[in-house]
């Protein structure tokens, strides 16, 4: 199985500041034939299912604010929130869909400082 | 609007089976694969398997050692996930989720979740 590891486990950021979450896969999830990274990012708030934010590592899902962006390739990826808003407090997960079983990172809890 | 509505919470004894339903609406049911994901309290989501809602073809995670079965009823636009030989570690919220599109197994639409509690 491809193991997804996020860092940090939790982070506190001031309102309006930048938040950065990292995700590392145990093997490359870049498919050479189409040059796409099979990585998604989700936001989960208590009592709710995960919400898709980013897919193909950097494509923002429809309706997601542009303060959310994704980057990286191969095995190392980053989710950036450019200017933290109060409603961004949540747990964030990365997920690889390169190979089954699809696997998720352990989550990063984002709080307000 | 596009939505997935799941069946209600279940309490089961160890060794029993549970079957969770997921009814789709607002789109053509057979045009998108459906996935099943579970999440134990405070843990990361865990992928269980998916079904091609058109053909009925399924693929499962080997981590469930043959205990999971996913089926669908196209006339009812509903998918089902059955988990057998339940143990306490199976206590979790179970979600169905729709793939974003062909070959894009990121999940854009999720059901509300079904809490399954396994307790003697």
PDB file of N, CA and C in Angstrom, chain A residues 1 3-4 38 40 42 44 47-52 54-56 61 93 95 97 100-107, chain B residues 35 37 39 42-47 50 59-63 95 100 102-108 110-113:
ATOM      1  N   UNK A   1       0.844  -1.194   0.000  1.00  0.00           N
ATOM      2  CA  UNK A   1       0.000   0.000   0.000  1.00  0.00           C
ATOM      3  C   UNK A   1       0.887   1.254   0.000  1.00  0.00           C
ATOM      4  N   UNK A   3       1.806   4.644   1.445  1.00  0.00           N
ATOM      5  CA  UNK A   3       1.621   5.302   2.735  1.00  0.00           C
ATOM      6  C   UNK A   3       1.717   6.813   2.547  1.00  0.00           C
ATOM      7  N   UNK A   4       0.728   7.521   3.063  1.00  0.00           N
ATOM      8  CA  UNK A   4       0.695   8.979   2.985  1.00  0.00           C
ATOM      9  C   UNK A   4       0.973   9.542   4.377  1.00  0.00           C
ATOM     10  N   UNK A  38      -1.582  12.007  -8.885  1.00  0.00           N
ATOM     11  CA  UNK A  38      -2.875  11.479  -8.442  1.00  0.00           C
ATOM     12  C   UNK A  38      -3.074  11.757  -6.952  1.00  0.00           C
ATOM     13  N   UNK A  40      -5.208  14.271  -3.999  1.00  0.00           N
ATOM     14  CA  UNK A  40      -6.305  15.162  -3.646  1.00  0.00           C
ATOM     15  C   UNK A  40      -6.131  15.657  -2.215  1.00  0.00           C
ATOM     16  N   UNK A  42      -8.509  17.278   1.076  1.00  0.00           N
ATOM     17  CA  UNK A  42      -9.854  17.424   1.634  1.00  0.00           C
ATOM     18  C   UNK A  42      -9.802  18.240   2.917  1.00  0.00           C
ATOM     19  N   UNK A  44     -12.101  18.633   6.468  1.00  0.00           N
ATOM     20  CA  UNK A  44     -13.176  18.000   7.230  1.00  0.00           C
ATOM     21  C   UNK A  44     -13.433  18.773   8.519  1.00  0.00           C
ATOM     22  N   UNK A  47     -18.223  16.364  12.570  1.00  0.00           N
ATOM     23  CA  UNK A  47     -19.559  15.875  12.256  1.00  0.00           C
ATOM     24  C   UNK A  47     -19.931  15.926  10.795  1.00  0.00           C
ATOM     25  N   UNK A  48     -18.976  16.264   9.941  1.00  0.00           N
ATOM     26  CA  UNK A  48     -19.252  16.361   8.499  1.00  0.00           C
ATOM     27  C   UNK A  48     -18.348  15.405   7.732  1.00  0.00           C
ATOM     28  N   UNK A  49     -18.781  15.007   6.517  1.00  0.00           N
ATOM     29  CA  UNK A  49     -17.865  14.241   5.670  1.00  0.00           C
ATOM     30  C   UNK A  49     -16.768  15.154   5.125  1.00  0.00           C
ATOM     31  N   UNK A  50     -15.701  14.559   4.628  1.00  0.00           N
ATOM     32  CA  UNK A  50     -14.661  15.372   3.996  1.00  0.00           C
ATOM     33  C   UNK A  50     -15.212  16.140   2.799  1.00  0.00           C
ATOM     34  N   UNK A  51     -14.615  17.288   2.548  1.00  0.00           N
ATOM     35  CA  UNK A  51     -14.977  18.125   1.397  1.00  0.00           C
ATOM     36  C   UNK A  51     -13.770  18.224   0.476  1.00  0.00           C
ATOM     37  N   UNK A  52     -13.980  17.918  -0.804  1.00  0.00           N
ATOM     38  CA  UNK A  52     -12.880  17.967  -1.768  1.00  0.00           C
ATOM     39  C   UNK A  52     -12.475  19.414  -2.051  1.00  0.00           C
ATOM     40  N   UNK A  54      -8.950  20.087  -3.618  1.00  0.00           N
ATOM     41  CA  UNK A  54      -7.955  20.078  -4.688  1.00  0.00           C
ATOM     42  C   UNK A  54      -7.842  18.665  -5.238  1.00  0.00           C
ATOM     43  N   UNK A  55      -7.700  18.529  -6.559  1.00  0.00           N
ATOM     44  CA  UNK A  55      -7.380  17.236  -7.150  1.00  0.00           C
ATOM     45  C   UNK A  55      -6.307  17.464  -8.215  1.00  0.00           C
ATOM     46  N   UNK A  56      -5.737  16.357  -8.713  1.00  0.00           N
ATOM     47  CA  UNK A  56      -4.556  16.451  -9.591  1.00  0.00           C
ATOM     48  C   UNK A  56      -3.478  17.333  -8.939  1.00  0.00           C
ATOM     49  N   UNK A  61     -11.138  22.488  -6.840  1.00  0.00           N
ATOM     50  CA  UNK A  61     -12.511  22.032  -7.110  1.00  0.00           C
ATOM     51  C   UNK A  61     -13.415  23.255  -7.253  1.00  0.00           C
ATOM     52  N   UNK A  93      -6.864  16.491   5.051  1.00  0.00           N
ATOM     53  CA  UNK A  93      -6.311  15.192   4.661  1.00  0.00           C
ATOM     54  C   UNK A  93      -5.831  15.246   3.223  1.00  0.00           C
ATOM     55  N   UNK A  95      -4.916  12.570  -0.021  1.00  0.00           N
ATOM     56  CA  UNK A  95      -5.320  11.240  -0.469  1.00  0.00           C
ATOM     57  C   UNK A  95      -4.674  10.948  -1.806  1.00  0.00           C
ATOM     58  N   UNK A  97      -4.850   8.684  -5.240  1.00  0.00           N
ATOM     59  CA  UNK A  97      -5.740   7.807  -6.013  1.00  0.00           C
ATOM     60  C   UNK A  97      -4.975   7.230  -7.200  1.00  0.00           C
ATOM     61  N   UNK A 100      -5.010   1.463  -6.027  1.00  0.00           N
ATOM     62  CA  UNK A 100      -5.779   0.931  -4.912  1.00  0.00           C
ATOM     63  C   UNK A 100      -4.912   0.020  -4.063  1.00  0.00           C
ATOM     64  N   UNK A 101      -5.147  -0.018  -2.760  1.00  0.00           N
ATOM     65  CA  UNK A 101      -6.154   0.727  -2.018  1.00  0.00           C
ATOM     66  C   UNK A 101      -5.806   2.212  -1.930  1.00  0.00           C
ATOM     67  N   UNK A 102      -6.764   3.065  -2.292  1.00  0.00           N
ATOM     68  CA  UNK A 102      -6.547   4.494  -2.133  1.00  0.00           C
ATOM     69  C   UNK A 102      -6.304   4.774  -0.648  1.00  0.00           C
ATOM     70  N   UNK A 103      -5.371   5.641  -0.358  1.00  0.00           N
ATOM     71  CA  UNK A 103      -4.982   5.876   1.023  1.00  0.00           C
ATOM     72  C   UNK A 103      -4.919   7.365   1.342  1.00  0.00           C
ATOM     73  N   UNK A 104      -5.142   7.649   2.614  1.00  0.00           N
ATOM     74  CA  UNK A 104      -5.194   9.014   3.114  1.00  0.00           C
ATOM     75  C   UNK A 104      -4.049   9.263   4.101  1.00  0.00           C
ATOM     76  N   UNK A 105      -3.655  10.527   4.206  1.00  0.00           N
ATOM     77  CA  UNK A 105      -2.758  10.917   5.272  1.00  0.00           C
ATOM     78  C   UNK A 105      -3.475  10.886   6.611  1.00  0.00           C
ATOM     79  N   UNK A 106      -2.703  11.028   7.684  1.00  0.00           N
ATOM     80  CA  UNK A 106      -3.272  10.930   9.029  1.00  0.00           C
ATOM     81  C   UNK A 106      -4.031  12.182   9.450  1.00  0.00           C
ATOM     82  N   UNK A 107      -3.920  13.237   8.668  1.00  0.00           N
ATOM     83  CA  UNK A 107      -4.649  14.467   8.956  1.00  0.00           C
ATOM     84  C   UNK A 107      -3.782  15.513   9.635  1.00  0.00           C
TER      85      UNK A 107
ATOM     86  N   UNK B  35     -17.811   4.933  -4.343  1.00  0.00           N
ATOM     87  CA  UNK B  35     -16.781   4.421  -3.456  1.00  0.00           C
ATOM     88  C   UNK B  35     -17.373   4.275  -2.050  1.00  0.00           C
ATOM     89  N   UNK B  37     -15.962   4.448   1.968  1.00  0.00           N
ATOM     90  CA  UNK B  37     -14.859   4.878   2.829  1.00  0.00           C
ATOM     91  C   UNK B  37     -15.367   4.848   4.261  1.00  0.00           C
ATOM     92  N   UNK B  39     -14.409   5.752   8.514  1.00  0.00           N
ATOM     93  CA  UNK B  39     -13.555   6.584   9.353  1.00  0.00           C
ATOM     94  C   UNK B  39     -13.870   6.295  10.814  1.00  0.00           C
ATOM     95  N   UNK B  42     -11.599   9.856  15.297  1.00  0.00           N
ATOM     96  CA  UNK B  42     -10.281  10.452  15.417  1.00  0.00           C
ATOM     97  C   UNK B  42      -9.226   9.899  14.485  1.00  0.00           C
ATOM     98  N   UNK B  43      -9.652   9.083  13.514  1.00  0.00           N
ATOM     99  CA  UNK B  43      -8.693   8.436  12.613  1.00  0.00           C
ATOM    100  C   UNK B  43      -8.808   8.967  11.187  1.00  0.00           C
ATOM    101  N   UNK B  44      -7.860   8.584  10.363  1.00  0.00           N
ATOM    102  CA  UNK B  44      -7.914   8.945   8.953  1.00  0.00           C
ATOM    103  C   UNK B  44      -8.973   8.131   8.237  1.00  0.00           C
ATOM    104  N   UNK B  45      -9.531   8.638   7.147  1.00  0.00           N
ATOM    105  CA  UNK B  45     -10.448   7.818   6.349  1.00  0.00           C
ATOM    106  C   UNK B  45      -9.717   6.586   5.797  1.00  0.00           C
ATOM    107  N   UNK B  46     -10.501   5.531   5.593  1.00  0.00           N
ATOM    108  CA  UNK B  46      -9.970   4.271   5.079  1.00  0.00           C
ATOM    109  C   UNK B  46     -10.836   3.817   3.914  1.00  0.00           C
ATOM    110  N   UNK B  47     -10.226   3.668   2.749  1.00  0.00           N
ATOM    111  CA  UNK B  47     -10.967   3.249   1.550  1.00  0.00           C
ATOM    112  C   UNK B  47     -11.300   1.768   1.626  1.00  0.00           C
ATOM    113  N   UNK B  50     -14.848   0.066  -4.405  1.00  0.00           N
ATOM    114  CA  UNK B  50     -15.745   0.831  -5.276  1.00  0.00           C
ATOM    115  C   UNK B  50     -16.534  -0.092  -6.184  1.00  0.00           C
ATOM    116  N   UNK B  59     -14.277  -3.540  -6.939  1.00  0.00           N
ATOM    117  CA  UNK B  59     -12.889  -3.707  -6.519  1.00  0.00           C
ATOM    118  C   UNK B  59     -12.834  -3.377  -5.038  1.00  0.00           C
ATOM    119  N   UNK B  60     -12.163  -4.248  -4.274  1.00  0.00           N
ATOM    120  CA  UNK B  60     -12.143  -4.115  -2.826  1.00  0.00           C
ATOM    121  C   UNK B  60     -10.731  -3.977  -2.297  1.00  0.00           C
ATOM    122  N   UNK B  61     -10.634  -3.352  -1.144  1.00  0.00           N
ATOM    123  CA  UNK B  61      -9.371  -3.334  -0.436  1.00  0.00           C
ATOM    124  C   UNK B  61      -9.117  -4.696   0.191  1.00  0.00           C
ATOM    125  N   UNK B  62      -7.925  -5.210  -0.005  1.00  0.00           N
ATOM    126  CA  UNK B  62      -7.563  -6.502   0.585  1.00  0.00           C
ATOM    127  C   UNK B  62      -7.473  -6.413   2.109  1.00  0.00           C
ATOM    128  N   UNK B  63      -7.422  -5.197   2.627  1.00  0.00           N
ATOM    129  CA  UNK B  63      -7.329  -5.011   4.069  1.00  0.00           C
ATOM    130  C   UNK B  63      -8.570  -5.511   4.802  1.00  0.00           C
ATOM    131  N   UNK B  95     -19.055   5.968   4.896  1.00  0.00           N
ATOM    132  CA  UNK B  95     -19.487   6.926   3.886  1.00  0.00           C
ATOM    133  C   UNK B  95     -19.513   6.274   2.507  1.00  0.00           C
ATOM    134  N   UNK B 100     -15.100  11.932  -8.880  1.00  0.00           N
ATOM    135  CA  UNK B 100     -15.219  13.199  -9.580  1.00  0.00           C
ATOM    136  C   UNK B 100     -15.472  12.982 -11.070  1.00  0.00           C
ATOM    137  N   UNK B 102     -14.266  10.126 -14.694  1.00  0.00           N
ATOM    138  CA  UNK B 102     -13.533   8.971 -15.201  1.00  0.00           C
ATOM    139  C   UNK B 102     -12.043   9.113 -14.918  1.00  0.00           C
ATOM    140  N   UNK B 103     -11.485   8.117 -14.270  1.00  0.00           N
ATOM    141  CA  UNK B 103     -10.057   8.068 -13.928  1.00  0.00           C
ATOM    142  C   UNK B 103      -9.655   9.152 -12.946  1.00  0.00           C
ATOM    143  N   UNK B 104     -10.613   9.772 -12.312  1.00  0.00           N
ATOM    144  CA  UNK B 104     -10.290  10.765 -11.277  1.00  0.00           C
ATOM    145  C   UNK B 104     -10.970  10.304  -9.999  1.00  0.00           C
ATOM    146  N   UNK B 105     -10.310   9.427  -9.285  1.00  0.00           N
ATOM    147  CA  UNK B 105     -10.904   8.883  -8.066  1.00  0.00           C
ATOM    148  C   UNK B 105     -10.631   9.754  -6.855  1.00  0.00           C
ATOM    149  N   UNK B 106     -10.835  11.046  -7.046  1.00  0.00           N
ATOM    150  CA  UNK B 106     -11.042  11.955  -5.934  1.00  0.00           C
ATOM    151  C   UNK B 106     -12.556  12.001  -5.755  1.00  0.00           C
ATOM    152  N   UNK B 107     -13.010  12.282  -4.550  1.00  0.00           N
ATOM    153  CA  UNK B 107     -14.426  12.094  -4.229  1.00  0.00           C
ATOM    154  C   UNK B 107     -15.094  13.442  -3.980  1.00  0.00           C
ATOM    155  N   UNK B 108     -15.987  13.828  -4.888  1.00  0.00           N
ATOM    156  CA  UNK B 108     -16.528  15.178  -4.801  1.00  0.00           C
ATOM    157  C   UNK B 108     -17.867  15.257  -4.073  1.00  0.00           C
ATOM    158  N   UNK B 110     -20.247  13.340  -1.143  1.00  0.00           N
ATOM    159  CA  UNK B 110     -20.228  12.356  -0.066  1.00  0.00           C
ATOM    160  C   UNK B 110     -21.630  12.221   0.535  1.00  0.00           C
ATOM    161  N   UNK B 111     -21.938  11.022   0.976  1.00  0.00           N
ATOM    162  CA  UNK B 111     -23.131  10.857   1.785  1.00  0.00           C
ATOM    163  C   UNK B 111     -22.904  11.458   3.159  1.00  0.00           C
ATOM    164  N   UNK B 112     -23.968  11.503   3.931  1.00  0.00           N
ATOM    165  CA  UNK B 112     -23.876  12.136   5.255  1.00  0.00           C
ATOM    166  C   UNK B 112     -23.167  11.250   6.279  1.00  0.00           C
ATOM    167  N   UNK B 113     -22.958   9.988   5.927  1.00  0.00           N
ATOM    168  CA  UNK B 113     -22.304   9.060   6.836  1.00  0.00           C
ATOM    169  C   UNK B 113     -23.309   8.228   7.624  1.00  0.00           C
TER     170      UNK B 113
END
